[in-house]
Short mmCIF file of C-alpha atoms in Angstrom, two decimals:
data_model
loop_
_atom_site.label_atom_id
_atom_site.label_comp_id
_atom_site.label_asym_id
_atom_site.label_seq_id
_atom_site.Cartn_x
_atom_site.Cartn_y
_atom_site.Cartn_z
CA MET A 26 0.19 0.03 -0.20
CA GLU A 27 1.06 3.47 -0.53
CA LEU A 28 2.14 5.39 2.53
CA HIS A 29 2.89 9.25 2.46
CA THR A 30 5.55 10.56 4.77
CA LEU A 31 3.77 13.25 7.25
CA THR A 32 4.91 15.06 10.64
CA LEU A 33 2.90 13.85 13.60
CA ILE A 34 2.66 17.06 16.04
CA THR A 35 2.11 15.85 19.28
CA ILE A 36 1.16 18.79 21.89
CA VAL A 37 0.50 18.58 25.75
CA ALA A 38 -0.74 21.27 27.50
CA GLU A 39 -2.77 23.01 30.26
CA PRO A 40 -7.12 22.20 29.41
CA VAL A 41 -7.29 26.23 29.42
CA LEU A 42 -5.29 26.37 26.32
CA GLU A 43 -7.41 23.70 24.20
CA GLU A 44 -9.41 26.16 22.35
CA ARG A 45 -6.57 28.70 21.75
CA LEU A 46 -4.65 25.77 20.54
CA THR A 47 -6.48 24.25 18.33
CA ARG A 48 -7.92 27.07 16.33
CA ARG A 49 -4.07 28.24 15.97
CA LEU A 50 -3.45 24.92 14.87
CA LEU A 51 -5.82 24.92 11.91
CA GLU A 52 -5.27 28.77 11.20
CA LEU A 53 -1.45 27.21 10.53
CA GLY A 54 -2.70 24.88 8.04
CA ALA A 55 -3.28 21.48 10.47
CA THR A 56 -6.32 20.26 8.30
CA GLY A 57 -7.47 18.04 11.94
CA TYR A 58 -6.69 16.96 15.11
CA THR A 59 -7.60 14.76 18.11
CA VAL A 60 -7.95 15.98 21.97
CA MET A 61 -7.29 13.57 24.69
CA ASP A 62 -8.14 14.27 28.43
CA ILE A 63 -4.88 13.01 30.09
CA ARG A 64 -3.44 13.03 33.67
CA GLY A 65 0.29 13.54 34.53
CA ARG A 66 2.74 15.38 36.37
CA GLY A 67 5.37 17.81 34.24
CA THR A 68 7.99 20.46 35.35
CA ARG A 69 5.93 23.15 36.08
CA GLY A 70 3.58 21.06 37.65
CA ILE A 71 0.91 23.89 37.07
CA ARG A 72 -2.41 22.72 37.66
CA THR A 73 -5.22 25.75 37.12
CA GLY A 74 -8.71 23.49 36.86
CA ASP A 75 -10.33 22.91 40.11
CA ILE A 76 -9.36 19.26 39.77
CA PRO A 77 -5.23 19.14 39.74
CA GLY A 78 -3.18 17.40 37.09
CA GLN A 79 -5.10 17.07 34.60
CA GLY A 80 -4.19 18.26 30.86
CA ILE A 81 -4.65 17.52 27.39
CA ARG A 82 -3.01 16.12 24.28
CA ILE A 83 -3.36 17.02 21.52
CA GLU A 84 -2.31 15.30 18.23
CA THR A 85 -1.98 16.22 14.19
CA LEU A 86 -0.67 15.05 11.20
CA VAL A 87 0.79 17.99 8.93
CA THR A 88 3.27 18.95 6.14
CA ASP A 89 6.77 19.45 7.38
CA GLU A 90 6.16 23.00 6.87
CA VAL A 91 3.05 23.49 8.91
CA ALA A 92 4.73 21.08 11.48
CA GLU A 93 7.62 24.18 11.30
CA ALA A 94 5.07 26.99 11.70
CA ILE A 95 3.35 24.96 14.52
CA LEU A 96 6.70 24.95 16.38
CA GLU A 97 7.67 27.87 16.16
CA GLU A 98 4.45 29.32 17.12
CA ALA A 99 4.85 27.23 20.14
CA THR A 100 8.64 28.39 21.10
CA ALA A 101 7.29 32.20 20.91
CA SER A 102 3.98 32.13 21.90
CA TRP A 103 2.97 29.51 24.18
CA PHE A 104 6.18 28.42 26.12
CA PRO A 105 7.17 31.28 27.89
CA HIS A 106 3.85 31.46 30.08
CA TYR A 107 2.19 28.06 30.02
CA ALA A 108 3.37 24.78 30.78
CA VAL A 109 3.22 22.89 27.22
CA VAL A 110 5.15 20.38 25.57
CA VAL A 111 5.43 19.83 22.18
CA TRP A 112 7.28 17.16 19.90
CA ALA A 113 6.99 16.26 16.74
CA SER A 114 7.77 12.95 14.99
CA PRO A 115 7.57 11.28 11.59
CA ALA A 116 4.50 9.15 10.66
CA ARG A 117 3.75 6.92 8.08
CA VAL A 118 0.13 7.72 6.47
CA VAL A 119 -1.97 6.01 4.74
CA ARG A 120 -4.40 8.34 2.46
CA GLY A 121 -1.78 11.01 2.81
CA ASP A 122 -3.11 13.68 0.54
CA LYS A 123 -6.10 14.04 3.41
CA TYR A 124 -3.77 15.88 5.34
CA VAL A 125 -2.48 18.25 3.01
CA GLU A 126 -4.81 21.63 2.77
CA GLY A 127 -5.65 22.75 -0.19
CA MET B 17 -46.57 23.10 59.51
CA SER B 18 -43.43 23.78 61.47
CA GLY B 19 -45.39 22.63 64.94
CA GLN B 20 -45.79 19.47 62.97
CA GLU B 21 -42.12 19.11 61.97
CA ALA B 22 -41.20 20.16 65.59
CA THR B 23 -42.59 16.85 67.05
CA LEU B 24 -41.15 14.83 63.54
CA LEU B 25 -37.94 16.12 64.36
CA PRO B 26 -36.87 16.09 67.99
CA ALA B 27 -33.48 15.88 67.61
CA ALA B 28 -32.99 18.27 65.14
CA ASP B 29 -34.95 20.58 66.96
CA LEU B 30 -32.80 19.80 70.03
CA LEU B 31 -29.78 20.90 68.06
CA ARG B 32 -31.66 24.70 67.76
CA PRO B 33 -34.05 25.09 70.45
CA CYS B 34 -33.21 28.79 70.69
CA PRO B 35 -35.05 32.01 68.92
CA ARG B 36 -32.62 34.00 66.65
CA GLY B 37 -30.04 36.57 68.49
CA VAL B 38 -30.24 34.13 71.93
CA LEU B 39 -27.33 31.83 70.76
CA PRO B 40 -24.15 32.88 71.64
CA LEU B 41 -21.55 33.11 69.03
CA THR B 42 -19.08 30.20 70.11
CA GLU B 43 -23.13 27.97 70.16
CA ILE B 44 -23.28 29.07 66.80
CA LEU B 45 -19.93 28.08 65.33
CA ARG B 46 -20.34 24.85 67.41
CA LEU B 47 -23.85 24.19 65.82
CA ASN B 48 -22.32 24.85 62.36
CA LEU B 49 -19.12 22.94 62.68
CA LEU B 50 -21.47 19.82 63.40
CA SER B 51 -23.24 20.33 60.56
CA PRO B 52 -23.17 17.41 58.13
CA ILE B 53 -21.65 19.81 55.21
CA THR B 54 -19.24 20.92 57.71
CA LEU B 55 -18.26 17.50 58.67
CA ALA B 56 -17.95 15.95 55.30
CA PHE B 57 -15.72 18.98 54.04
CA ALA B 58 -13.40 18.02 56.77
CA LEU B 59 -13.44 14.20 55.99
CA GLY B 60 -12.70 15.57 52.74
CA ILE B 61 -9.74 17.44 53.83
CA PHE B 62 -8.61 14.65 56.38
CA ALA B 63 -8.64 12.10 53.38
CA ARG B 64 -6.07 14.01 51.63
CA VAL B 65 -3.71 14.75 54.70
CA VAL B 66 -3.40 10.98 55.42
CA LYS B 67 -2.88 10.57 51.62
CA SER B 68 -6.12 8.24 50.92
CA GLU B 69 -6.20 7.55 47.19
CA PHE B 70 -10.25 8.62 47.55
CA SER B 71 -11.39 10.98 45.31
CA LEU B 72 -14.82 11.96 43.90
CA PRO B 73 -14.75 10.51 40.35
CA ARG B 74 -14.64 13.68 38.34
CA GLN B 75 -17.58 13.30 36.35
CA MET B 76 -19.18 13.02 39.35
CA TYR B 77 -18.04 15.97 41.09
CA THR B 78 -18.67 17.87 37.25
CA GLY B 79 -22.59 16.57 37.84
CA LEU B 80 -23.11 17.37 41.23
CA GLY B 81 -21.51 20.89 40.43
CA ILE B 82 -24.19 20.77 37.35
CA TYR B 83 -26.97 19.76 40.01
CA LEU B 84 -26.04 22.16 42.35
CA LEU B 85 -26.22 25.24 40.48
CA PHE B 86 -29.14 24.58 38.11
CA ALA B 87 -31.14 23.41 41.37
CA LEU B 88 -30.16 26.81 42.94
CA GLY B 89 -31.36 29.17 39.61
CA LEU B 90 -34.82 27.05 39.57
CA LYS B 91 -35.41 27.82 43.08
CA GLY B 92 -34.35 31.27 42.89
CA GLY B 93 -36.28 31.79 39.80
CA VAL B 94 -39.61 30.51 41.34
CA GLU B 95 -38.99 32.65 44.45
CA LEU B 96 -38.22 35.68 41.95
CA ALA B 97 -41.29 35.33 40.21
CA LYS B 98 -43.37 36.02 43.54
CA GLU B 99 -41.51 39.00 43.81
CA PRO B 100 -42.55 42.60 42.61
CA LEU B 101 -39.73 43.29 40.49
CA GLY B 102 -39.08 46.38 42.51
CA VAL B 103 -38.24 44.72 45.56
CA ILE B 104 -35.20 43.71 44.11
CA ILE B 105 -33.90 46.68 42.51
CA LEU B 106 -31.85 48.12 45.64
CA PRO B 107 -30.41 44.57 46.48
CA VAL B 108 -29.21 43.79 43.12
CA ALA B 109 -27.59 47.62 43.09
CA VAL B 110 -25.55 47.37 46.16
CA THR B 111 -24.52 43.77 44.96
CA LEU B 112 -23.00 45.25 41.75
CA VAL B 113 -21.41 47.84 43.74
CA LEU B 114 -19.60 44.82 45.96
CA GLY B 115 -18.74 43.54 42.72
CA CYS B 116 -16.81 46.77 41.70
CA ILE B 117 -14.94 47.28 44.82
CA ARG B 118 -13.87 44.13 46.27
CA PRO B 119 -11.35 43.36 43.16
CA LEU B 120 -10.09 46.90 43.64
CA THR B 121 -9.30 46.75 47.71
CA SER B 122 -7.84 43.21 46.91
CA TYR B 123 -5.72 44.57 44.40
CA ALA B 124 -4.70 47.77 46.33
CA VAL B 125 -3.84 45.53 50.02
CA LEU B 126 -1.89 43.05 47.65
CA ARG B 127 -0.20 45.19 45.64
CA LYS B 128 0.64 47.58 48.56
CA LEU B 129 0.67 46.14 51.52
CA GLY B 130 1.69 42.56 50.01
CA GLY B 131 4.33 43.30 47.77
CA PHE B 132 2.82 41.46 45.20
CA ASN B 133 3.66 42.27 41.05
CA THR B 134 0.76 43.73 38.64
CA ASP B 135 0.29 40.37 37.53
CA ASP B 136 -0.30 38.47 40.86
CA SER B 137 -2.16 40.99 42.48
CA ALA B 138 -4.71 41.02 39.68
CA GLY B 139 -4.57 37.69 39.47
CA ILE B 140 -5.87 36.96 43.26
CA ALA B 141 -8.23 39.65 42.95
CA ALA B 142 -10.18 38.47 40.01
CA HIS B 143 -10.95 35.43 42.35
CA TYR B 144 -11.51 38.02 45.19
CA GLY B 145 -14.03 40.15 43.32
CA SER B 146 -15.92 37.31 41.80
CA VAL B 147 -17.65 34.66 44.34
CA SER B 148 -18.21 31.03 45.67
CA ALA B 149 -21.48 29.14 44.78
CA VAL B 150 -20.92 26.60 47.00
CA THR B 151 -20.16 29.30 50.06
CA PHE B 152 -23.40 30.82 49.08
CA ILE B 153 -24.97 27.68 49.30
CA ALA B 154 -23.30 26.96 52.61
CA ALA B 155 -24.59 30.26 53.91
CA LEU B 156 -28.37 29.38 52.86
CA THR B 157 -27.97 25.70 54.92
CA PHE B 158 -26.47 27.27 57.76
CA LEU B 159 -29.40 29.50 58.06
CA GLU B 160 -32.28 27.24 57.30
CA GLY B 161 -30.25 25.41 60.37
CA MET B 162 -30.96 28.35 62.04
CA ARG B 163 -34.58 28.60 61.35
CA GLU B 164 -33.88 31.91 60.26
CA PRO B 165 -35.44 33.02 57.01
CA VAL B 166 -34.16 34.82 53.80
CA GLU B 167 -35.32 36.36 50.43
CA GLY B 168 -35.60 33.42 48.13
CA TYR B 169 -34.25 35.31 45.19
CA LEU B 170 -30.82 35.32 46.54
CA PRO B 171 -29.56 33.41 43.90
CA THR B 172 -30.44 36.54 41.52
CA LEU B 173 -27.77 38.60 43.47
CA LEU B 174 -24.93 35.42 42.99
CA ALA B 175 -25.17 35.40 39.39
CA ILE B 176 -24.76 39.46 39.28
CA LEU B 177 -21.83 39.16 41.52
CA GLU B 178 -19.93 36.43 39.37
CA SER B 179 -18.46 38.10 36.65
CA PRO B 180 -17.71 42.14 37.12
CA GLY B 181 -15.00 41.68 39.67
CA ILE B 182 -13.06 39.14 37.77
CA HIS B 183 -13.77 41.46 34.52
CA ILE B 184 -12.18 44.59 36.76
CA ALA B 185 -9.31 43.02 38.07
CA LEU B 186 -8.09 41.68 34.34
CA ALA B 187 -8.66 45.07 33.19
CA ILE B 188 -6.15 46.24 35.92
CA GLY B 189 -3.94 43.63 35.01
CA ALA B 190 -4.44 43.96 31.50
CA LEU B 191 -3.68 47.29 31.28
CA LYS B 192 -0.21 47.11 33.34
CA GLN B 193 0.82 44.80 30.63
CA ALA B 194 1.98 45.03 26.78
CA ASP B 195 1.88 41.37 25.89
CA ARG B 196 -1.59 40.49 26.21
CA THR B 197 -2.00 37.43 24.91
CA GLU B 198 -5.84 37.25 25.15
CA SER B 199 -8.22 39.61 24.21
CA MET B 200 -10.98 41.02 26.85
CA GLY B 201 -13.86 40.03 24.70
CA SER B 202 -13.30 36.19 24.38
CA VAL B 203 -12.46 36.36 28.20
CA LEU B 204 -15.67 38.23 28.94
CA HIS B 205 -17.54 35.52 26.25
CA GLU B 206 -15.79 32.91 28.12
CA VAL B 207 -16.77 33.92 31.51
CA LEU B 208 -20.28 34.91 30.33
CA THR B 209 -21.26 31.68 28.83
CA GLY B 210 -19.18 29.48 31.21
CA ARG B 211 -21.23 26.62 32.90
CA THR B 212 -22.14 28.81 36.39
CA MET B 213 -23.86 31.59 34.13
CA ILE B 214 -25.47 29.27 31.80
CA LEU B 215 -26.86 26.86 34.44
CA LEU B 216 -27.60 29.23 37.10
CA VAL B 217 -28.94 32.66 35.04
CA GLY B 218 -30.18 29.82 32.64
CA GLY B 219 -32.15 28.11 36.35
CA LEU B 220 -33.30 31.65 36.88
CA VAL B 221 -35.24 32.16 33.66
CA VAL B 222 -36.23 28.95 33.53
CA GLY B 223 -37.53 28.57 37.38
CA TYR B 224 -39.16 32.24 36.59
CA PHE B 225 -41.23 31.22 33.66
CA MET B 226 -42.30 28.51 34.78
CA ALA B 227 -46.21 27.79 35.05
CA PRO B 228 -47.33 28.35 38.56
CA GLY B 229 -47.84 24.39 40.03
CA THR B 230 -45.31 23.12 37.52
CA TRP B 231 -42.21 23.92 40.25
CA ASP B 232 -44.40 20.98 42.26
CA GLN B 233 -43.84 18.22 39.84
CA VAL B 234 -39.53 18.76 40.15
CA ALA B 235 -39.49 20.04 43.87
CA GLY B 236 -38.85 16.73 44.96
CA PHE B 237 -35.71 16.52 43.16
CA TYR B 238 -33.91 19.70 43.03
CA ASP B 239 -34.99 20.84 46.81
CA GLY B 240 -35.15 18.90 50.34
CA ALA B 241 -33.32 16.33 51.32
CA VAL B 242 -31.70 15.38 48.11
CA PHE B 243 -30.15 18.68 47.54
CA LYS B 244 -28.69 18.69 50.85
CA GLY B 245 -27.49 15.04 50.40
CA ALA B 246 -25.43 16.50 47.13
CA LEU B 247 -23.83 19.16 49.07
CA CYS B 248 -22.90 17.07 51.24
CA LEU B 249 -20.84 14.66 48.63
CA PHE B 250 -20.12 17.81 46.89
CA LEU B 251 -18.37 19.00 50.05
CA LEU B 252 -16.39 16.22 50.56
CA GLU B 253 -14.70 16.50 47.27
CA MET B 254 -14.31 20.23 48.07
CA GLY B 255 -12.59 18.80 51.19
CA VAL B 256 -10.19 16.43 49.18
CA VAL B 257 -9.27 19.40 46.77
CA ALA B 258 -8.59 21.99 49.29
CA GLY B 259 -6.30 19.62 51.16
CA GLU B 260 -4.33 18.78 48.00
CA ARG B 261 -3.69 22.56 47.73
CA LEU B 262 -2.85 22.83 52.06
CA GLY B 263 0.50 21.90 50.88
CA ASP B 264 0.86 25.05 48.63
CA LEU B 265 0.50 27.22 51.49
CA LYS B 266 4.32 27.32 52.24
CA GLU B 267 4.75 28.35 49.18
CA SER B 268 2.37 30.77 48.97
CA GLY B 269 3.70 32.86 52.42
CA LEU B 270 1.88 34.31 55.31
CA PHE B 271 0.70 37.11 53.80
CA LEU B 272 -1.57 35.04 51.82
CA LEU B 273 -2.87 33.32 54.96
CA ALA B 274 -3.80 36.57 56.63
CA PHE B 275 -4.73 38.24 53.66
CA GLY B 276 -7.53 35.35 53.10
CA VAL B 277 -8.56 35.82 56.73
CA ILE B 278 -8.59 39.24 57.03
CA MET B 279 -10.14 39.95 53.45
CA ALA B 280 -12.56 37.67 53.73
CA VAL B 281 -14.15 39.25 57.25
CA ILE B 282 -13.79 43.11 55.93
CA HIS B 283 -15.86 41.95 52.80
CA GLY B 284 -18.52 40.19 54.85
CA VAL B 285 -18.75 42.82 57.29
CA VAL B 286 -18.86 45.10 54.45
CA GLY B 287 -21.31 42.55 52.46
CA VAL B 288 -23.36 42.74 55.65
CA GLY B 289 -24.05 46.25 56.43
CA ALA B 290 -24.64 46.50 52.29
CA GLY B 291 -27.53 44.07 52.60
CA LEU B 292 -29.02 46.03 55.32
CA LEU B 293 -28.93 49.06 53.67
CA ALA B 294 -30.85 47.48 50.77
CA GLY B 295 -33.21 46.19 53.19
CA LEU B 296 -32.36 42.83 53.13
CA SER B 297 -33.51 40.81 55.97
CA PRO B 298 -30.35 39.62 58.81
CA GLY B 299 -30.50 36.37 56.99
CA GLY B 300 -30.35 37.80 53.16
CA ALA B 301 -27.73 39.98 54.65
CA THR B 302 -26.17 37.38 56.30
CA VAL B 303 -25.76 35.64 52.51
CA LEU B 304 -24.87 38.66 50.87
CA GLY B 305 -21.95 38.98 53.37
CA ALA B 306 -21.12 35.38 52.94
CA MET B 307 -20.82 36.00 49.51
CA SER B 308 -19.05 38.96 49.51
CA ALA B 309 -16.82 37.55 51.66
CA SER B 310 -16.05 34.69 49.24
CA ALA B 311 -13.83 33.83 46.35
CA SER B 312 -14.22 32.28 43.16
CA TYR B 313 -12.01 28.91 42.08
CA ILE B 314 -14.07 27.25 39.24
CA ALA B 315 -15.06 30.79 37.28
CA ALA B 316 -12.09 32.98 37.37
CA PRO B 317 -9.17 30.80 37.38
CA PRO B 318 -9.03 29.92 33.62
CA ALA B 319 -10.15 33.71 32.71
CA VAL B 320 -7.08 34.45 34.92
CA ARG B 321 -4.83 31.82 33.50
CA MET B 322 -5.78 33.04 29.78
CA THR B 323 -5.27 36.90 30.02
CA LEU B 324 -2.63 36.83 32.94
CA PRO B 325 -0.53 33.76 31.68
CA ALA B 326 2.05 35.46 34.01
CA ALA B 327 0.14 35.48 37.42
CA ASN B 328 0.78 32.25 39.06
CA PRO B 329 -2.32 30.29 39.54
CA THR B 330 -1.00 28.22 42.71
CA LEU B 331 -0.92 31.70 44.66
CA SER B 332 -5.05 32.52 43.50
CA LEU B 333 -6.21 28.95 44.20
CA THR B 334 -4.47 28.11 47.40
CA ALA B 335 -5.44 31.34 48.96
CA SER B 336 -9.25 31.07 47.64
CA LEU B 337 -9.64 27.01 48.15
CA ALA B 338 -7.46 26.63 50.79
CA ILE B 339 -7.62 29.41 52.78
CA THR B 340 -10.61 31.58 52.19
CA PHE B 341 -13.04 28.65 51.35
CA PRO B 342 -12.67 27.04 54.43
CA PHE B 343 -12.42 30.27 56.55
CA ASN B 344 -15.85 30.76 55.31
CA ILE B 345 -17.56 27.57 55.61
CA ILE B 346 -16.51 26.95 59.34
CA PHE B 347 -15.92 30.19 61.07
CA GLY B 348 -17.02 33.18 58.41
CA ILE B 349 -20.66 32.38 57.80
CA PRO B 350 -21.74 32.15 61.73
CA LEU B 351 -19.76 35.13 62.46
CA TYR B 352 -21.64 37.39 59.45
CA TYR B 353 -24.76 35.99 60.78
CA GLN B 354 -23.48 37.33 64.66
CA VAL B 355 -22.51 40.71 62.92
CA ALA B 356 -26.04 41.13 60.46
CA LEU B 357 -27.62 39.84 64.36
CA TRP B 358 -25.73 43.20 66.07
CA MET B 359 -26.34 45.25 63.23
CA THR B 360 -30.05 44.86 62.91
#
């Protein structure tokens, strides 16, 4: 089967950021995303909800260019103030053209 | 009807034998300490202190919160419909004034006396400018135990006090910083469409427009023993959540501890006075005092986090959850009640 090589961007963040992050992902060129509720602990240990230790994990499959834009945005706007972790990993995707905008 | 209840509930009567004003403050405090909701709260803290793995399932905690807020709104709306609207104009006006003053006093004290930076001061002030619905419910329940009548439309005031304080404090914080991350408009939207506002204000509207007699169809579910039982469970989990924060007290320091108590008492007494001036009964003024003394821990934290990301959320949540909330539940409410009786 034909597979496309794309980048899987994974973001772990404070739940309060969900709307803003997902909105920005779409604006930066992602065609979709998945959000999961998670528990965990990080270096900041910042908990903003009334229930401690909760967070969100957002995953999105994007092209290299979009991935680069997301990483730049994260570095400039998200990391300074919020508990956010972002990483990129290569992914081999079925129907890869679905994830390319335009 | 009350005579019949008295014969049916001798044990409850034994606990509250005196008409209002006769009990000394120590006795009122003792009765409040031994109320189911205070004891449930204490059990929650205890569970956390001994590092028990117990906590209410998250969805249940959220669900109980929804139930309590909606029940509160419905009951308030039903009662509001019974009053001519002119009656509530003055109480609404003083509540708005309280909503505007409290964030300013909190900010000034934190900034000038506490030496906090503008972000932290504004962040904490946003919490103390808003209100805790659970403290409000606890005050109502306490007064019911004291057989002290209150105005039925008080939930309207709760809805009014919730949001202005958050916005005023956030506006102060936002004015002082250049790199705002979120527009005030989206924060306004967030707070006005949040869970509390939809359920409480929505409940008020639904209750207000309910056809006469239809409340009786659902009253058994939203009022009385079911409501109080749900409140107990909610307070149990609140105890766990507050207990979780106790460790953060070390980080937040002595000033914040004193702030959480003294600010609550000052705002509480001012609230009681304002309530009496607006023509509320001593019971109603006690509830307004408790509202005024309380600090938000549900509506304010996400709004502050979005608008003032440099503010340390641990400080504001510890102050409102681990200091002011327990203080009000255990000592504050009986104290404001006593003050209301003294002022009358």
